[in-house]
Coordinates of C-alpha atoms in Angstrom, one line a residue:
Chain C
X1 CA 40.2 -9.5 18.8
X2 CA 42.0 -11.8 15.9
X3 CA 38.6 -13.4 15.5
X4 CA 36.9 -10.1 15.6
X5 CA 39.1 -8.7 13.0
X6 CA 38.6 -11.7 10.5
X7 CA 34.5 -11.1 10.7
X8 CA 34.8 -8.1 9.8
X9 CA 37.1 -8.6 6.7
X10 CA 34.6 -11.4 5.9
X11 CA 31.5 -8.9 5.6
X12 CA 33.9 -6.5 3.9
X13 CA 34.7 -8.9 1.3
X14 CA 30.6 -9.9 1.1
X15 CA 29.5 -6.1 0.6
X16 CA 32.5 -5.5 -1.9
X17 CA 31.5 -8.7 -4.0
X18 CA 28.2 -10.5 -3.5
X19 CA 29.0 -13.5 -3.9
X20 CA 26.2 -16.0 -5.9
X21 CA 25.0 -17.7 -8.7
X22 CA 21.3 -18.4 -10.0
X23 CA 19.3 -20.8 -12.5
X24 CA 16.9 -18.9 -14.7
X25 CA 14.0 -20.2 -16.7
X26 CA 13.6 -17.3 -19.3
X27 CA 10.6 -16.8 -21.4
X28 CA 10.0 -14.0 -23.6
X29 CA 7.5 -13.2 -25.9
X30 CA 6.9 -11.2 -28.6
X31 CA 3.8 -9.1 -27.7
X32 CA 2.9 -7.2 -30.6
X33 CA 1.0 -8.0 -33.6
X34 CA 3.3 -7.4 -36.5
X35 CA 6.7 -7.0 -35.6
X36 CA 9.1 -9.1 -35.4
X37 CA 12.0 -9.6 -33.6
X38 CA 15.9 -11.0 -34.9
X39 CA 18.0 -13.3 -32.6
X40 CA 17.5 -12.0 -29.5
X41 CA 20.6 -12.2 -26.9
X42 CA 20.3 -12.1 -23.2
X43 CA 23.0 -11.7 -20.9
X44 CA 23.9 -11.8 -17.5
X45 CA 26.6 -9.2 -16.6
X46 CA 28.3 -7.3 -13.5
X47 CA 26.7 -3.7 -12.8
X48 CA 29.2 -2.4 -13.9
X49 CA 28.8 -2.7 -17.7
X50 CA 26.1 -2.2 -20.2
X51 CA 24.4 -3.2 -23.1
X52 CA 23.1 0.2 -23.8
X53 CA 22.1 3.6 -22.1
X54 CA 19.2 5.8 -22.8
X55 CA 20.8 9.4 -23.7
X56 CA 24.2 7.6 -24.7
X57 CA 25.6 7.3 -28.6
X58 CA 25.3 3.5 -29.1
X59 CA 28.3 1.3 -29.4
X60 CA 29.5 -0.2 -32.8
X61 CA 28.7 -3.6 -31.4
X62 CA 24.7 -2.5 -30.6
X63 CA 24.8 -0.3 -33.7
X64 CA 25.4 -3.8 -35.4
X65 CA 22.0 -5.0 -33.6
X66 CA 19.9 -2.6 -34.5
X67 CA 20.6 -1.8 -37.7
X68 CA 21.2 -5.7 -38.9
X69 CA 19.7 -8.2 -36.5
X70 CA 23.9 -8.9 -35.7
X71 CA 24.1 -10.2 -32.3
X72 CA 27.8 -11.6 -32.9
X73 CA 29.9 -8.3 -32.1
X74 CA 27.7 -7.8 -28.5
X75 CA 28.5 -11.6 -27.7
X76 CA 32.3 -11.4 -28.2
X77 CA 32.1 -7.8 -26.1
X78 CA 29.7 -9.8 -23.0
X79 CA 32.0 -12.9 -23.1
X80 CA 35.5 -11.7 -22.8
X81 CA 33.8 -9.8 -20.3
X82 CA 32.9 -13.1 -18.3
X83 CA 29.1 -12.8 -18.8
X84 CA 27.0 -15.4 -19.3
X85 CA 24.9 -15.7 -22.7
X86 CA 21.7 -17.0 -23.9
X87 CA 21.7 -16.4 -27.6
X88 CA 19.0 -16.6 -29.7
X89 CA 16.0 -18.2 -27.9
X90 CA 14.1 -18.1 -30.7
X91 CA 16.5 -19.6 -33.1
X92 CA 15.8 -16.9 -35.7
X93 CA 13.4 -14.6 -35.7
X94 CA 10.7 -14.4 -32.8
X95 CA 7.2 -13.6 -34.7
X96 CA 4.5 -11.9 -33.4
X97 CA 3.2 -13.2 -30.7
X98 CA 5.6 -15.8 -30.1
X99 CA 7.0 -17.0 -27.4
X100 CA 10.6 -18.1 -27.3
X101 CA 12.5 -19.8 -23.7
X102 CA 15.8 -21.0 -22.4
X103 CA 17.7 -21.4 -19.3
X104 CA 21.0 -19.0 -18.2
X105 CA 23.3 -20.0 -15.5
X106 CA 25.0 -17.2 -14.0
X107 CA 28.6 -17.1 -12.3
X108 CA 29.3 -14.9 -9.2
X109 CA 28.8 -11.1 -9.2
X110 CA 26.6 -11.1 -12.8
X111 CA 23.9 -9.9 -11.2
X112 CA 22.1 -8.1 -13.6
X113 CA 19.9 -8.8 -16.8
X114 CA 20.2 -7.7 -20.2
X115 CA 18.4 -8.5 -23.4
X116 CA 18.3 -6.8 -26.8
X117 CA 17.5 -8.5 -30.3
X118 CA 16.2 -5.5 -33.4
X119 CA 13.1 -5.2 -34.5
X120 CA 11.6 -5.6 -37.6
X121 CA 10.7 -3.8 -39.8
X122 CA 12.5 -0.5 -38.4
X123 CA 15.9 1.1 -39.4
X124 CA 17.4 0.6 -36.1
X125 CA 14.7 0.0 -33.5
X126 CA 15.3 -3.0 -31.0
X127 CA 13.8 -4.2 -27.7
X128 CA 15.7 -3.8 -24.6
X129 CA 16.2 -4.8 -20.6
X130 CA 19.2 -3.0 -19.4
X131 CA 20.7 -4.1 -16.6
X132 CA 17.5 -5.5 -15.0
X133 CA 18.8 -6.4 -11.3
X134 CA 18.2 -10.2 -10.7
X135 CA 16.4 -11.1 -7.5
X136 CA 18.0 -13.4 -5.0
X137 CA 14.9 -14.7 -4.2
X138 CA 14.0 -17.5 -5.7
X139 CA 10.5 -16.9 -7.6
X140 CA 8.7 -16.0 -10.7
X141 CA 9.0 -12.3 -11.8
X142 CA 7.8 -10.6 -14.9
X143 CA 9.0 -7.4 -16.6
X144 CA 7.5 -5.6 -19.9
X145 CA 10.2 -4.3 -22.0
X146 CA 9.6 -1.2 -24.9
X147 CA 11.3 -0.4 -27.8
X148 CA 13.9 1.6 -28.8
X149 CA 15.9 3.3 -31.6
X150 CA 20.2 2.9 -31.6
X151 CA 20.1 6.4 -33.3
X152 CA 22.5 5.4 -35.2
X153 CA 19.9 5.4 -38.8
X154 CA 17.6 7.4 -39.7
X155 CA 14.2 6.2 -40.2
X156 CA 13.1 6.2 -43.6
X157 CA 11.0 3.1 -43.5
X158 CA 12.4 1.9 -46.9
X159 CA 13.9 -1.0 -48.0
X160 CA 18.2 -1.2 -47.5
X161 CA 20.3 -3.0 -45.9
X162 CA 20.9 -4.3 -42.4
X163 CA 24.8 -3.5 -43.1
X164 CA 26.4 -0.5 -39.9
X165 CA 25.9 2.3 -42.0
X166 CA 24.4 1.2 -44.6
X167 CA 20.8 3.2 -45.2
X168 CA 17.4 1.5 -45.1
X169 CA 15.6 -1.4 -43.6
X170 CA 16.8 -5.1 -44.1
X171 CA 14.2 -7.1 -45.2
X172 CA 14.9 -11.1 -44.3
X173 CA 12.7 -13.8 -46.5
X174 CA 9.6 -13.9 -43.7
X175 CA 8.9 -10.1 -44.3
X176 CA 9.7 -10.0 -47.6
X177 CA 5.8 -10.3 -48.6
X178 CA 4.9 -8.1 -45.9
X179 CA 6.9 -5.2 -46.2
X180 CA 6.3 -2.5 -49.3
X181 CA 8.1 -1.7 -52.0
X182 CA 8.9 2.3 -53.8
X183 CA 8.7 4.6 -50.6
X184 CA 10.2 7.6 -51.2
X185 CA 11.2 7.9 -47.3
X186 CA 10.0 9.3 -44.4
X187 CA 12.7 10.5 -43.0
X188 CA 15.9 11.8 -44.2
X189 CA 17.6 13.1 -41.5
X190 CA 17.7 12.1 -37.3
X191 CA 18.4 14.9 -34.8
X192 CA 18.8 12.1 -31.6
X193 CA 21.5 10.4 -32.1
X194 CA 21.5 8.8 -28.8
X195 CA 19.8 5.7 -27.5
X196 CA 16.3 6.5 -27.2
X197 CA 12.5 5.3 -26.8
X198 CA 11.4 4.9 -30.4
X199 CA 9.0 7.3 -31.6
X200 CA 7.1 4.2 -33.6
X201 CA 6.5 3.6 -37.4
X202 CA 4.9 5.9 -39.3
X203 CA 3.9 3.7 -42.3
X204 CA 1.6 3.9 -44.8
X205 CA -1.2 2.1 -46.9
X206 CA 0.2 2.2 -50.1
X207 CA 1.9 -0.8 -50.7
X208 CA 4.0 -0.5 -54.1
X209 CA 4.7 3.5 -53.5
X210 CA 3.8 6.4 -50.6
X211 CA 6.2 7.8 -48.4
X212 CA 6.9 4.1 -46.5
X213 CA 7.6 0.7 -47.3
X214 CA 5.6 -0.5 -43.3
X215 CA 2.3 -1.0 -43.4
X216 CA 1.0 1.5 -41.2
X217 CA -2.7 -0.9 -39.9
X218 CA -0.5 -4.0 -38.9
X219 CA 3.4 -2.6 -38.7
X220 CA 2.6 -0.2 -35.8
X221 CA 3.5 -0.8 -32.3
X222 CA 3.1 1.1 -28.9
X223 CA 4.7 0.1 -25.5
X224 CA 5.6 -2.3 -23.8
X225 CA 6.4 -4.6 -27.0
X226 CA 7.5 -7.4 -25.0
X227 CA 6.8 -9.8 -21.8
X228 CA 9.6 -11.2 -19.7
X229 CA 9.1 -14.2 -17.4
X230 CA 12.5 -15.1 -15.4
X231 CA 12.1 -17.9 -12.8
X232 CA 14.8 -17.8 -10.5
X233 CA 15.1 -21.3 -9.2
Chain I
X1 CA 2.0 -3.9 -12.9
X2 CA 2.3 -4.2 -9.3
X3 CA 1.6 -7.3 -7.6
X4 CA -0.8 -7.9 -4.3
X5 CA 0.1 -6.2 -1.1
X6 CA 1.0 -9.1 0.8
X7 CA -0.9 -9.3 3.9
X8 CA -1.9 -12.1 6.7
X9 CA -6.1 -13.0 5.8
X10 CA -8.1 -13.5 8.1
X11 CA -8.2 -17.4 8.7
X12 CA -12.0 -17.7 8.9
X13 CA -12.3 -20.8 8.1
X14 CA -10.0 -21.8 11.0
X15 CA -11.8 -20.5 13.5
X16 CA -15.1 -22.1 11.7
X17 CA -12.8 -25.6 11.9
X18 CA -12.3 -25.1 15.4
X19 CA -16.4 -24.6 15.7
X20 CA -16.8 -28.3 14.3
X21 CA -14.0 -30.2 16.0
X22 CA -15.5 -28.8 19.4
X23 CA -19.0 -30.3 18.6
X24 CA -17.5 -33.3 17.5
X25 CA -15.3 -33.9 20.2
X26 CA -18.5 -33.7 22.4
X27 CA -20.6 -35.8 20.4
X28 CA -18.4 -38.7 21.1
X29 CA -17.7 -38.3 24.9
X30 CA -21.4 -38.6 24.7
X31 CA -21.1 -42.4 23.7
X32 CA -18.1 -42.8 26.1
X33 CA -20.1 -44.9 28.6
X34 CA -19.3 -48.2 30.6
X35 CA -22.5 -49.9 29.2
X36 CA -22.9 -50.5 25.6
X37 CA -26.0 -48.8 25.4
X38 CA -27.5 -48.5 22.0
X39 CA -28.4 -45.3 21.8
X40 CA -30.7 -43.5 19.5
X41 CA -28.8 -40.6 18.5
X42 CA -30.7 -37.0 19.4
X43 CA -30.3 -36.1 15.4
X44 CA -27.7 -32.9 15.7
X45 CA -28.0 -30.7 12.9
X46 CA -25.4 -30.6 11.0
X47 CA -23.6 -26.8 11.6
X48 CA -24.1 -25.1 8.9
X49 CA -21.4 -22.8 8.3
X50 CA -22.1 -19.5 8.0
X51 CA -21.6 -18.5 4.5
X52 CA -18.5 -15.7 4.3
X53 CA -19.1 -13.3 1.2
X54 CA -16.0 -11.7 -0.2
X55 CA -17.2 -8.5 -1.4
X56 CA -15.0 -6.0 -3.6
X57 CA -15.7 -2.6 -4.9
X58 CA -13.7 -2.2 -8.4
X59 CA -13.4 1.5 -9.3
X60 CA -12.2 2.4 -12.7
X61 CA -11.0 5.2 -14.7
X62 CA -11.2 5.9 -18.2
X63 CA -7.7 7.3 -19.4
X64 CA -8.0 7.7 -22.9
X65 CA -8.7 11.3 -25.0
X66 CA -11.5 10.2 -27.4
X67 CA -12.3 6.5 -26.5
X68 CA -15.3 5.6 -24.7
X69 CA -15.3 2.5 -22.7
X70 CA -18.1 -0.4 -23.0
X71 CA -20.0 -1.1 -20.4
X72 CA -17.3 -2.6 -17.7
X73 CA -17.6 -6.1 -17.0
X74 CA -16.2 -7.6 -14.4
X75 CA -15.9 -10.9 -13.1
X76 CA -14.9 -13.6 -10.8
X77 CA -13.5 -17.2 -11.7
X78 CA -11.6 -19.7 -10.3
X79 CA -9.2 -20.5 -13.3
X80 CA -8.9 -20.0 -16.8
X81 CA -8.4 -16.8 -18.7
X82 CA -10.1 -14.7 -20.9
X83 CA -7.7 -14.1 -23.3
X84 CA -3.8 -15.2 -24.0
X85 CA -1.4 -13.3 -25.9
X86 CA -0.5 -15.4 -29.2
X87 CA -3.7 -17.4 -28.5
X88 CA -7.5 -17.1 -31.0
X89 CA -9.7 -15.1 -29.7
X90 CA -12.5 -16.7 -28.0
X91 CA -15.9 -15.9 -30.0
X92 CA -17.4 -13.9 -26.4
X93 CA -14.5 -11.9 -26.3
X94 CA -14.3 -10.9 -29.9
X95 CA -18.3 -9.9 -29.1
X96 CA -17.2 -7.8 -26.7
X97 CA -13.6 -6.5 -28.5
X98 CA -15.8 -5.4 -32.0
X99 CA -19.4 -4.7 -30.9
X100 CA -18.8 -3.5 -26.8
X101 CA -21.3 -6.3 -26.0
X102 CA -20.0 -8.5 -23.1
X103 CA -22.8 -10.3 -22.2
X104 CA -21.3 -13.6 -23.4
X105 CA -18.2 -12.7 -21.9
X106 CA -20.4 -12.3 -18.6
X107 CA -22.4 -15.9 -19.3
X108 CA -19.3 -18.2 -20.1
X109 CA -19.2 -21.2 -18.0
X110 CA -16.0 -20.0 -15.9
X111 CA -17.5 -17.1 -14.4
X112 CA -18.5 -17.6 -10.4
X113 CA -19.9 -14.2 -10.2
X114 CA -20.1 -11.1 -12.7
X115 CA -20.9 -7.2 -12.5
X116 CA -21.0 -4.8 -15.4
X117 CA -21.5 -0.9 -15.8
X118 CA -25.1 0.0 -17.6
X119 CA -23.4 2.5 -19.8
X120 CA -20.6 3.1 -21.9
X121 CA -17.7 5.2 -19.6
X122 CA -16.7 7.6 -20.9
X123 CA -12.7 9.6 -21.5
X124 CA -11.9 11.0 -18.3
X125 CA -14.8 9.9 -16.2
X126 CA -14.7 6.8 -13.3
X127 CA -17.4 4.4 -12.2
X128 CA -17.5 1.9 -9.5
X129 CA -18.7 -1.4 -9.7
X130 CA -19.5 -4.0 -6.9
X131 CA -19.0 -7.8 -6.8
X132 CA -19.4 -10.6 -4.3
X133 CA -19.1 -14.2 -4.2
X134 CA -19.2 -16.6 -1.0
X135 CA -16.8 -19.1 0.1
X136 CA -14.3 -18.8 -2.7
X137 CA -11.4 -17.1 -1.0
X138 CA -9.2 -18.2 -4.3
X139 CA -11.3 -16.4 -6.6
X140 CA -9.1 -14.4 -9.8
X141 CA -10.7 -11.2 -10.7
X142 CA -10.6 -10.0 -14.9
X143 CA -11.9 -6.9 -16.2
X144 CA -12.7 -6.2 -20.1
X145 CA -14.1 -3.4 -21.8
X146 CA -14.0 -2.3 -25.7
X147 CA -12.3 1.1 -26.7
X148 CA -15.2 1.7 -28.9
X149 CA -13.9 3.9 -31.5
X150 CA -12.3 1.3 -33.2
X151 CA -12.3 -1.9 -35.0
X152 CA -11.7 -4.5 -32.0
X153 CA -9.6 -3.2 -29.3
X154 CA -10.2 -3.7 -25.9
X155 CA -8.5 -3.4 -22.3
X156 CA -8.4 -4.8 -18.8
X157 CA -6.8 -7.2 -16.6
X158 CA -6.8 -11.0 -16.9
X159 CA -6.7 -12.8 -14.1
X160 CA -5.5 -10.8 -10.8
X161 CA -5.4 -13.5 -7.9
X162 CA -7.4 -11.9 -4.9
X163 CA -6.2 -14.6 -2.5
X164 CA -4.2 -12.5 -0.2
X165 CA -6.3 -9.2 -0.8
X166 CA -7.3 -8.4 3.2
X167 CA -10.8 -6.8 4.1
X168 CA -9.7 -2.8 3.7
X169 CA -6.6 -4.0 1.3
X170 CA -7.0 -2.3 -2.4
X171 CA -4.8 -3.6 -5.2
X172 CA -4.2 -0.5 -8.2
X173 CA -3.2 -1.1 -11.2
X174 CA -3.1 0.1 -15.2
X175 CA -4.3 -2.1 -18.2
X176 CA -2.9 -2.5 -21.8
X177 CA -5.1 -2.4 -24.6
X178 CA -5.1 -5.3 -26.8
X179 CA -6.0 -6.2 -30.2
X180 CA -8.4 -9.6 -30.4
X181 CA -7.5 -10.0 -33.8
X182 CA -10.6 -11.0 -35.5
X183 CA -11.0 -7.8 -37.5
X184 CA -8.5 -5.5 -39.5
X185 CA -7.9 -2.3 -38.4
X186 CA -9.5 -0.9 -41.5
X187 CA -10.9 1.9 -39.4
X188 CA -13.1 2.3 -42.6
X189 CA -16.9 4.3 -42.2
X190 CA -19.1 1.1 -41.1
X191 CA -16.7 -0.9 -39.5
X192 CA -17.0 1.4 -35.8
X193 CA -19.7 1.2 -33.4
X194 CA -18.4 3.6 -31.4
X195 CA -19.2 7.2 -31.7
X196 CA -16.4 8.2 -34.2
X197 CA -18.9 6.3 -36.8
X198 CA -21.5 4.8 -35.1
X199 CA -21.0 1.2 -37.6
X200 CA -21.2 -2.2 -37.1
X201 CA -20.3 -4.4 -34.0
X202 CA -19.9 -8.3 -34.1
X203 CA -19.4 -9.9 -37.5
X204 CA -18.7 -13.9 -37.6
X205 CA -16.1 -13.4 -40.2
X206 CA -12.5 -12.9 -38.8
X207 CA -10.1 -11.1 -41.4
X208 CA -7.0 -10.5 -39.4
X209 CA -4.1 -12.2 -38.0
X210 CA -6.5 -14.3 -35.5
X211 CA -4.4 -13.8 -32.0
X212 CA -4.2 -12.0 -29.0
X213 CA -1.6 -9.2 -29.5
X214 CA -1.1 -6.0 -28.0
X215 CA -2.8 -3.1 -29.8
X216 CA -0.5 -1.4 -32.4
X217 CA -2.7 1.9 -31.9
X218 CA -5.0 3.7 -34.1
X219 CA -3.5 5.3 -37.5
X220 CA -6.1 7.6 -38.5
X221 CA -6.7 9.5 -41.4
X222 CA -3.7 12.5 -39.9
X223 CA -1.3 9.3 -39.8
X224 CA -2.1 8.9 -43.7
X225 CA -4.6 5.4 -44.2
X226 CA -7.1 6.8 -46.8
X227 CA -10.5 6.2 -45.3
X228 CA -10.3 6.2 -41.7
X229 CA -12.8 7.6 -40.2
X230 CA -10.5 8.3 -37.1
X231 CA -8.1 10.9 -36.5
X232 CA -5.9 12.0 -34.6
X233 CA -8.1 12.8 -31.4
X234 CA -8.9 9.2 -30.9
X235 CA -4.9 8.3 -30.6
X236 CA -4.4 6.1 -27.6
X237 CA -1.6 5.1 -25.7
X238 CA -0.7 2.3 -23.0
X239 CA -2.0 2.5 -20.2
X240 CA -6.0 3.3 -20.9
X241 CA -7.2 2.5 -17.4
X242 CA -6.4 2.8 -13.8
X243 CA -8.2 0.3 -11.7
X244 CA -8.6 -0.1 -7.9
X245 CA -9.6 -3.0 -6.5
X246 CA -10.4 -2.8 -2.7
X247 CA -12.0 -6.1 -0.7
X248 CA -14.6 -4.3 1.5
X249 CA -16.0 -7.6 3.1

């Protein structure tokens, strides 16, 4: 009966906390032809936190993210929440088509996947995996991640800043030729102001002036914008 | 994308293997005598195995509003790919992602075995294609075709590994559209060979970022680029094809 007893408080304590670690290889790459993407961070978590949510206001910490390229705020929010980080892959900005890789060592019970990093140029679009369950199985697994907008900015596709709050796109040295100047805005209000798949650039072809500082033939995207390898070893 | 059904094959070639070792274990016990006899060997003919064909039907679907497909070609290799995100273009696949035309696609060196439709396919409407090889049980199956109204996008699968695909099995799937990156996407009159302008095809002369990416979809003249010659009726959006793949032999 004693013996009986401590089995079953054994599988108790296995179904309340799975109990393992894993080794990942990560690779992702940027699979779109003119958008780029800022320090990306992945993170392995427990299931029972987030990153984001689709149909949720986004946090200060992701609003930082998407509207600036700022992964700092989301690291200090995984970490004292025991997560395990890879931060910027890429070590700056992931260009199109690029490919950027690094290994993440998980502790017990962070069992689930997340990566976000902004996109440029956008007001507050970034690419996301939320809470992606990691397999036990040791083995190569690919997923295809799309963009999406904080909701926290509205999309006017001019130049700004990548400040919280502060209106318009920030425009960092590598897109500083490729992004327009003297748009008048596209947008000038949001109704979402949840997380949500992005609705894409609009752009336009006029350069120095139009509605749009993006380039609407190469600044343009549709989904999935971005290819996940993880090899669990 | 899902991946193969996994499924036992048929081990074929084991039971051939057995075959052989059976006649070779008599051949001997043939020269197993007391006497060392030189023998003159009746000449046995070498068994020819009988080939086995792997035969798959490949039906496709056109799932775009306004984009006819170039003739589908499919084919069969044993490594390599015919495109990689990030990577140039090859020159036969940027023939085949600006003009439609895949026949270099269908005569580079790689390719075991190729089919391809006779006509363009058009929105809405499937075909189905056959394609055998024998005695290549490892063989990886890619599809490509051109969304013709436009400058050079194209769609299809790269690659998909057919080893564990059972007789009866079918693998379905949906393909991206890509972007080969050899020509802008002016969408300017001239620059289309597909109905939407009925321009040019193939020009040597690559003008655009020169890699692989996904498509960033058409702009049109609605989405404001002065001079398309597309509009909003030949908008796309991922996936443009469903594929089945079924081994049949």
């Amino acid at each position: 009966m004693k013996s009986y007893l401590s089995c079953t408080a054994g599988l108790a304590m296995l179904m309340a906390a799975p109990v393992y670690s894993a080794q990942l290889s990560i690779q992702v790459q940027n699979l779109t032809q003119g958008i780029y993407f800022t320090p990306l961070l992945i993170t392995a978590h427990t299931p029972d936190i987030s990153l984001f949510n689709s149909g949720e206001a986004a946090s200060s910490e992701l609003q930082a993210m998407a509207e600036g390229g700022d992964i700092s705020a989301l690291v200090s929010l995984a970490s004292g929440l025991n997560a395990n980080n890879l931060e910027n892959p890429a070590g700056g900005l992931l260009a199109p088509g690029q490919s950027a890789s690094g290994s993440l060592a998980t502790d017990d019970a962070n069992s689930r996947l997340s990566l976000v990093g902004m996109i440029l140029p956008s007001n507050d679009g970034f690419v996301g995996l939320n809470s992606w369950t990691i397999p036990t199985e040791p083995g190569t697994y690919s997923v295809y991640l799309n963009a999406y907008d904080a909701g926290t900015e509205v999309n006017d596709e001019i130049r700004g800043g990548g400040a919280p709050g502060e209106a318009g796109m920030p425009v960092p040295p590598p897109l500083e030729a490729l992004v327009g100047t003297g748009g008048t805005g596209v947008a000038s209000s949001e109704s979402n102001s949840t997380v949500h798949i992005h609705r894409g650039n609009l752009g336009d072809d006029n350069l120095s002036g139009g509605s749009s500082d993006i380039q609407n033939q190469v600044q343009r995207w549709l989904n999935p914008v971005a290819k996940v390898t993880i090899v669990v070893n | 994308m899902s991946t193969l059904n996994t499924c036992p094959t048929i081990p074929r070639q084991l039971s051939m293997l057995a075959v052989v070792i059976g006649l070779t274990l008599g051949l001997s016990a043939c020269g197993d005598d007391d006497d060392p006899v030189t023998m003159t060997p009746t000449p046995t003919p070498t068994p020819t195995p009988t080939p086995v064909t792997y035969r798959y039907e490949v039906s496709v679907t056109n799932l775009t509003h306004e984009q006819p497909l170039s003739p589908i070609a499919v084919v069969l290799h044993e490594s390599g790919q015919l495109w990689q995100v990030g990577e140039s273009a090859s020159e036969a696949l940027e023939m085949l992602a600006e003009g439609g035309d895949n026949s270099a696609l269908l005569a580079l060196d790689m390719v075991v075995a190729s089919s391809s439709g006779e006509a363009p396919l058009a929105p809405g409407a499937s075909q189905t294609l056959q394609i055998s090889i024998d005695d290549k049980d490892m063989a990886l199956m890619s599809i490509v075709t051109m969304l013709v109204n436009t400058n050079d996008a194209f769609t299809g699968l790269n690659g998909i590994p057919l080893s564990e695909l059972a007789v009866g099995q079918s693998w379905t799937g949906t393909s991206f559209v890509y972007d080969a990156g050899t020509e802008a996407n002016s969408e300017a009159q001239g620059t289309i060979p597909g109905p939407a302008d009925g321009g040019s095809g193939f020009e040597m002369t690559r003008d655009d970022v020169d890699f692989v990416a996904m498509h960033p979809g058409v702009v049109g003249s609605d989405d404001g680029l002065t001079g398309s010659v597309l509009s909003h009726v030949h908008d796309f959006d991922n996936p443009a094809m469903s594929i089945r793949i079924t081994r049949t032999e």
